[in-house]
Every structure is written in structure tokens, then in C-alpha cells.
PDB file of C-alpha atoms in Angstrom:
ATOM      1  CA  MET A  27     -17.553 -20.697 -24.173  1.00  0.00           C
ATOM      2  CA  ILE A  28     -20.463 -19.472 -22.059  1.00  0.00           C
ATOM      3  CA  ASN A  29     -18.106 -18.194 -19.354  1.00  0.00           C
ATOM      4  CA  ASP A  30     -16.033 -16.435 -22.009  1.00  0.00           C
ATOM      5  CA  LYS A  31     -19.150 -14.613 -23.267  1.00  0.00           C
ATOM      6  CA  LYS A  32     -20.127 -13.615 -19.737  1.00  0.00           C
ATOM      7  CA  GLU A  33     -16.617 -12.378 -19.004  1.00  0.00           C
ATOM      8  CA  GLU A  34     -16.544 -10.431 -22.256  1.00  0.00           C
ATOM      9  CA  ALA A  35     -19.935  -8.839 -21.497  1.00  0.00           C
ATOM     10  CA  PHE A  36     -18.762  -7.915 -18.007  1.00  0.00           C
ATOM     11  CA  ALA A  37     -15.496  -6.509 -19.363  1.00  0.00           C
ATOM     12  CA  ASN A  38     -17.453  -4.384 -21.840  1.00  0.00           C
ATOM     13  CA  LEU A  39     -19.709  -3.163 -19.046  1.00  0.00           C
ATOM     14  CA  ILE A  40     -16.851  -1.995 -16.850  1.00  0.00           C
ATOM     15  CA  LYS A  41     -14.740  -0.652 -19.712  1.00  0.00           C
ATOM     16  CA  ASP A  42     -16.843   2.496 -19.889  1.00  0.00           C
ATOM     17  CA  LEU A  43     -16.905   3.158 -16.142  1.00  0.00           C
ATOM     18  CA  SER A  44     -14.503   5.684 -14.696  1.00  0.00           C
ATOM     19  CA  THR A  45     -11.920   4.427 -12.247  1.00  0.00           C
ATOM     20  CA  GLU A  46     -13.502   6.623  -9.580  1.00  0.00           C
ATOM     21  CA  ALA A  47     -16.868   4.935 -10.134  1.00  0.00           C
ATOM     22  CA  LEU A  48     -15.236   1.512  -9.974  1.00  0.00           C
ATOM     23  CA  SER A  49     -13.419   2.250  -6.741  1.00  0.00           C
ATOM     24  CA  GLU A  50     -16.643   3.444  -5.125  1.00  0.00           C
ATOM     25  CA  LEU A  51     -18.550   0.329  -6.203  1.00  0.00           C
ATOM     26  CA  PHE A  52     -16.461  -2.024  -4.120  1.00  0.00           C
ATOM     27  CA  PRO A  53     -16.021  -0.853  -0.513  1.00  0.00           C
ATOM     28  CA  VAL A  54     -15.566  -4.414   0.720  1.00  0.00           C
ATOM     29  CA  MET A  55     -13.159  -6.544   2.682  1.00  0.00           C
ATOM     30  CA  GLY A  56     -11.869  -3.574   4.641  1.00  0.00           C
ATOM     31  CA  VAL A  57     -10.307  -2.010   1.544  1.00  0.00           C
ATOM     32  CA  ASN A  58      -9.969   1.687   2.259  1.00  0.00           C
ATOM     33  CA  SER A  59      -8.395   2.765  -1.032  1.00  0.00           C
ATOM     34  CA  ILE A  60      -6.942   1.386  -4.235  1.00  0.00           C
ATOM     35  CA  LYS A  61      -4.323   3.451  -6.046  1.00  0.00           C
ATOM     36  CA  VAL A  62      -3.592   2.232  -9.563  1.00  0.00           C
ATOM     37  CA  GLU A  63      -0.049   2.609 -10.867  1.00  0.00           C
ATOM     38  CA  ASN A  64       1.242   2.078 -14.387  1.00  0.00           C
ATOM     39  CA  THR A  65       4.484   0.075 -14.361  1.00  0.00           C
ATOM     40  CA  LYS A  66       6.596  -1.509 -17.071  1.00  0.00           C
ATOM     41  CA  ASN A  67       4.750  -4.816 -16.424  1.00  0.00           C
ATOM     42  CA  GLY A  68       1.277  -3.256 -16.652  1.00  0.00           C
ATOM     43  CA  PHE A  69      -1.153  -1.675 -14.249  1.00  0.00           C
ATOM     44  CA  THR A  70      -0.882  -2.668 -10.605  1.00  0.00           C
ATOM     45  CA  ALA A  71      -2.190  -1.403  -7.293  1.00  0.00           C
ATOM     46  CA  VAL A  72      -1.262  -0.025  -3.940  1.00  0.00           C
ATOM     47  CA  VAL A  73      -4.020  -1.129  -1.581  1.00  0.00           C
ATOM     48  CA  GLU A  74      -4.730   0.431   1.778  1.00  0.00           C
ATOM     49  CA  PHE A  75      -6.915  -1.507   4.177  1.00  0.00           C
ATOM     50  CA  ASP A  76      -9.068  -0.088   6.961  1.00  0.00           C
ATOM     51  CA  ASP A  77      -6.701  -1.545   9.565  1.00  0.00           C
ATOM     52  CA  GLY A  78      -3.822   0.558   8.190  1.00  0.00           C
ATOM     53  CA  VAL A  79      -2.091  -2.224   6.247  1.00  0.00           C
ATOM     54  CA  VAL A  80      -0.680  -1.012   2.924  1.00  0.00           C
ATOM     55  CA  ALA A  81      -0.177  -3.723   0.329  1.00  0.00           C
ATOM     56  CA  TYR A  82       1.714  -3.907  -2.933  1.00  0.00           C
ATOM     57  CA  PRO A  83       0.173  -7.036  -4.483  1.00  0.00           C
ATOM     58  CA  THR A  84       2.123  -9.101  -6.996  1.00  0.00           C
ATOM     59  CA  LEU A  85      -0.318  -8.601  -9.872  1.00  0.00           C
ATOM     60  CA  TRP A  86      -0.348  -6.730 -13.170  1.00  0.00           C
ATOM     61  CA  CYS A  87      -3.278  -6.052 -15.475  1.00  0.00           C
ATOM     62  CA  LYS A  88      -3.728  -4.698 -18.988  1.00  0.00           C
ATOM     63  CA  SER A  89      -6.183  -2.001 -17.922  1.00  0.00           C
ATOM     64  CA  ARG A  90      -6.778   0.274 -14.954  1.00  0.00           C
ATOM     65  CA  ASN A  91     -10.330  -1.034 -14.558  1.00  0.00           C
ATOM     66  CA  GLN A  92      -9.124  -4.625 -14.350  1.00  0.00           C
ATOM     67  CA  VAL A  93      -6.967  -3.702 -11.377  1.00  0.00           C
ATOM     68  CA  TYR A  94      -9.984  -2.750  -9.280  1.00  0.00           C
ATOM     69  CA  LEU A  95     -11.784  -5.969 -10.080  1.00  0.00           C
ATOM     70  CA  VAL A  96      -8.780  -8.172  -9.352  1.00  0.00           C
ATOM     71  CA  VAL A  97      -7.986  -6.373  -6.093  1.00  0.00           C
ATOM     72  CA  ILE A  98     -11.527  -6.821  -4.841  1.00  0.00           C
ATOM     73  CA  ASP A  99     -11.561 -10.469  -5.926  1.00  0.00           C
ATOM     74  CA  TRP A 100      -8.221 -11.096  -4.195  1.00  0.00           C
ATOM     75  CA  ALA A 101      -8.607  -8.735  -1.203  1.00  0.00           C
ATOM     76  CA  LEU A 102      -8.228 -11.452   1.449  1.00  0.00           C
ATOM     77  CA  GLU A 103      -5.141 -12.902  -0.197  1.00  0.00           C
ATOM     78  CA  ILE A 104      -3.625  -9.442  -0.716  1.00  0.00           C
ATOM     79  CA  HIS A 105      -4.121  -8.584   2.956  1.00  0.00           C
ATOM     80  CA  GLU A 106      -2.672 -11.921   4.036  1.00  0.00           C
ATOM     81  CA  GLN A 107       0.346 -11.476   1.755  1.00  0.00           C
ATOM     82  CA  ALA A 108       0.962  -7.981   3.138  1.00  0.00           C
ATOM     83  CA  THR A 109       0.859  -9.092   6.759  1.00  0.00           C
ATOM     84  CA  ASP A 110       2.878 -12.294   6.365  1.00  0.00           C
ATOM     85  CA  ASN A 111       6.666 -11.950   6.637  1.00  0.00           C
ATOM     86  CA  ARG A 112       7.322 -15.101   4.568  1.00  0.00           C
ATOM     87  CA  ASN A 113       7.071 -13.102   1.315  1.00  0.00           C
ATOM     88  CA  TYR A 114       5.115 -15.688  -0.702  1.00  0.00           C
ATOM     89  CA  GLY A 115       3.223 -14.742  -3.864  1.00  0.00           C
ATOM     90  CA  LEU A 116      -0.536 -14.287  -4.078  1.00  0.00           C
ATOM     91  CA  LEU A 117      -0.993 -17.665  -5.699  1.00  0.00           C
ATOM     92  CA  PHE A 118       0.308 -19.295  -2.531  1.00  0.00           C
ATOM     93  CA  TYR A 119      -2.280 -17.493  -0.408  1.00  0.00           C
ATOM     94  CA  ALA A 120      -5.036 -18.534  -2.823  1.00  0.00           C
ATOM     95  CA  CYS A 121      -3.947 -22.145  -3.347  1.00  0.00           C
ATOM     96  CA  GLY A 122      -1.545 -23.067  -0.572  1.00  0.00           C
ATOM     97  CA  TYR A 123       1.216 -25.504  -1.404  1.00  0.00           C
ATOM     98  CA  ASN A 124      -0.823 -27.065  -4.235  1.00  0.00           C
ATOM     99  CA  GLY A 125       1.415 -26.347  -7.226  1.00  0.00           C
ATOM    100  CA  LYS A 126      -1.106 -27.684  -9.737  1.00  0.00           C
ATOM    101  CA  ALA A 127      -3.818 -25.350  -8.405  1.00  0.00           C
ATOM    102  CA  GLN A 128      -1.367 -22.435  -8.487  1.00  0.00           C
ATOM    103  CA  THR A 129      -0.482 -23.172 -12.119  1.00  0.00           C
ATOM    104  CA  GLU A 130      -4.122 -23.549 -13.168  1.00  0.00           C
ATOM    105  CA  THR A 131      -5.122 -20.323 -11.415  1.00  0.00           C
ATOM    106  CA  LYS A 132      -2.190 -18.464 -12.960  1.00  0.00           C
ATOM    107  CA  GLN A 133      -3.109 -19.735 -16.442  1.00  0.00           C
ATOM    108  CA  LEU A 134      -6.777 -18.838 -15.985  1.00  0.00           C
ATOM    109  CA  TYR A 135      -5.896 -15.249 -15.142  1.00  0.00           C
ATOM    110  CA  GLU A 136      -3.258 -15.028 -17.886  1.00  0.00           C
ATOM    111  CA  ARG A 137      -5.977 -15.825 -20.431  1.00  0.00           C
ATOM    112  CA  LYS A 138      -7.732 -12.696 -19.140  1.00  0.00           C
ATOM    113  CA  GLY A 139      -4.574 -10.625 -19.537  1.00  0.00           C
ATOM    114  CA  ILE A 140      -3.763 -10.611 -15.824  1.00  0.00           C
ATOM    115  CA  GLU A 141      -0.460 -11.713 -14.336  1.00  0.00           C
ATOM    116  CA  ILE A 142      -0.546 -12.922 -10.745  1.00  0.00           C
ATOM    117  CA  ILE A 143       2.477 -14.410  -9.014  1.00  0.00           C
TER     118      ILE A 143
END
């Protein structure tokens, strides 16, 4: 319950920020740019890293602002997914072969309106 209130307060805080302001707030993890695209599954991103890697992460969000937050939170996993030729989903890079951890992480994000595979 407390975490839900904190997440709701944070969501309300970022809801009013422009996407440009959000993208400038998070110049971390070697992320050079985040381009948000609206697809039939929701908003997703094309992420360009400082080392030239361009990533198309397997994630979809309900809002443009959410995309920025998820990309920054998952930047290491997104970069790893983009540079690995095994073509595993982001949940693998976050949780490894632990199927229970993958399922729990997926469900946690789904409750926030975010689909990560």
C-alpha cells in the first residue's frame, strides 16, 4: 500500500512534465537518445547508446512518459539485449534463467500498465 502511494505520487509528478524535460533528466547509462513510438501494443522506444548501439527493447507502456522511466530503469538490460545475438527478452537479462523471478517481475510491471517480455 505504501509503495502504491509512492508510485502514484511519482506518476502524478511526471505526468505533467514534457517528454523533452524527461529525456533531459536522465542522461545516464550511456543513453544518448530515447525516441518514443506509438505502436498498436502501446508506447515503446528506440534507444541509442553513446557507443552507437541502437536498441528496440521489448517493452510497451501506456504513456509516453512511462517509456522514459522504464528505459532508464532497464538501460543495462536493454543494451545487453541489443548486443546479444541470442535474441532473449528483457526479462531474461534482468532475471536470468529464473522463471519464477521473470514471472514476478513481469506481473509487477503489468500492474503498473507496462508490458515487458
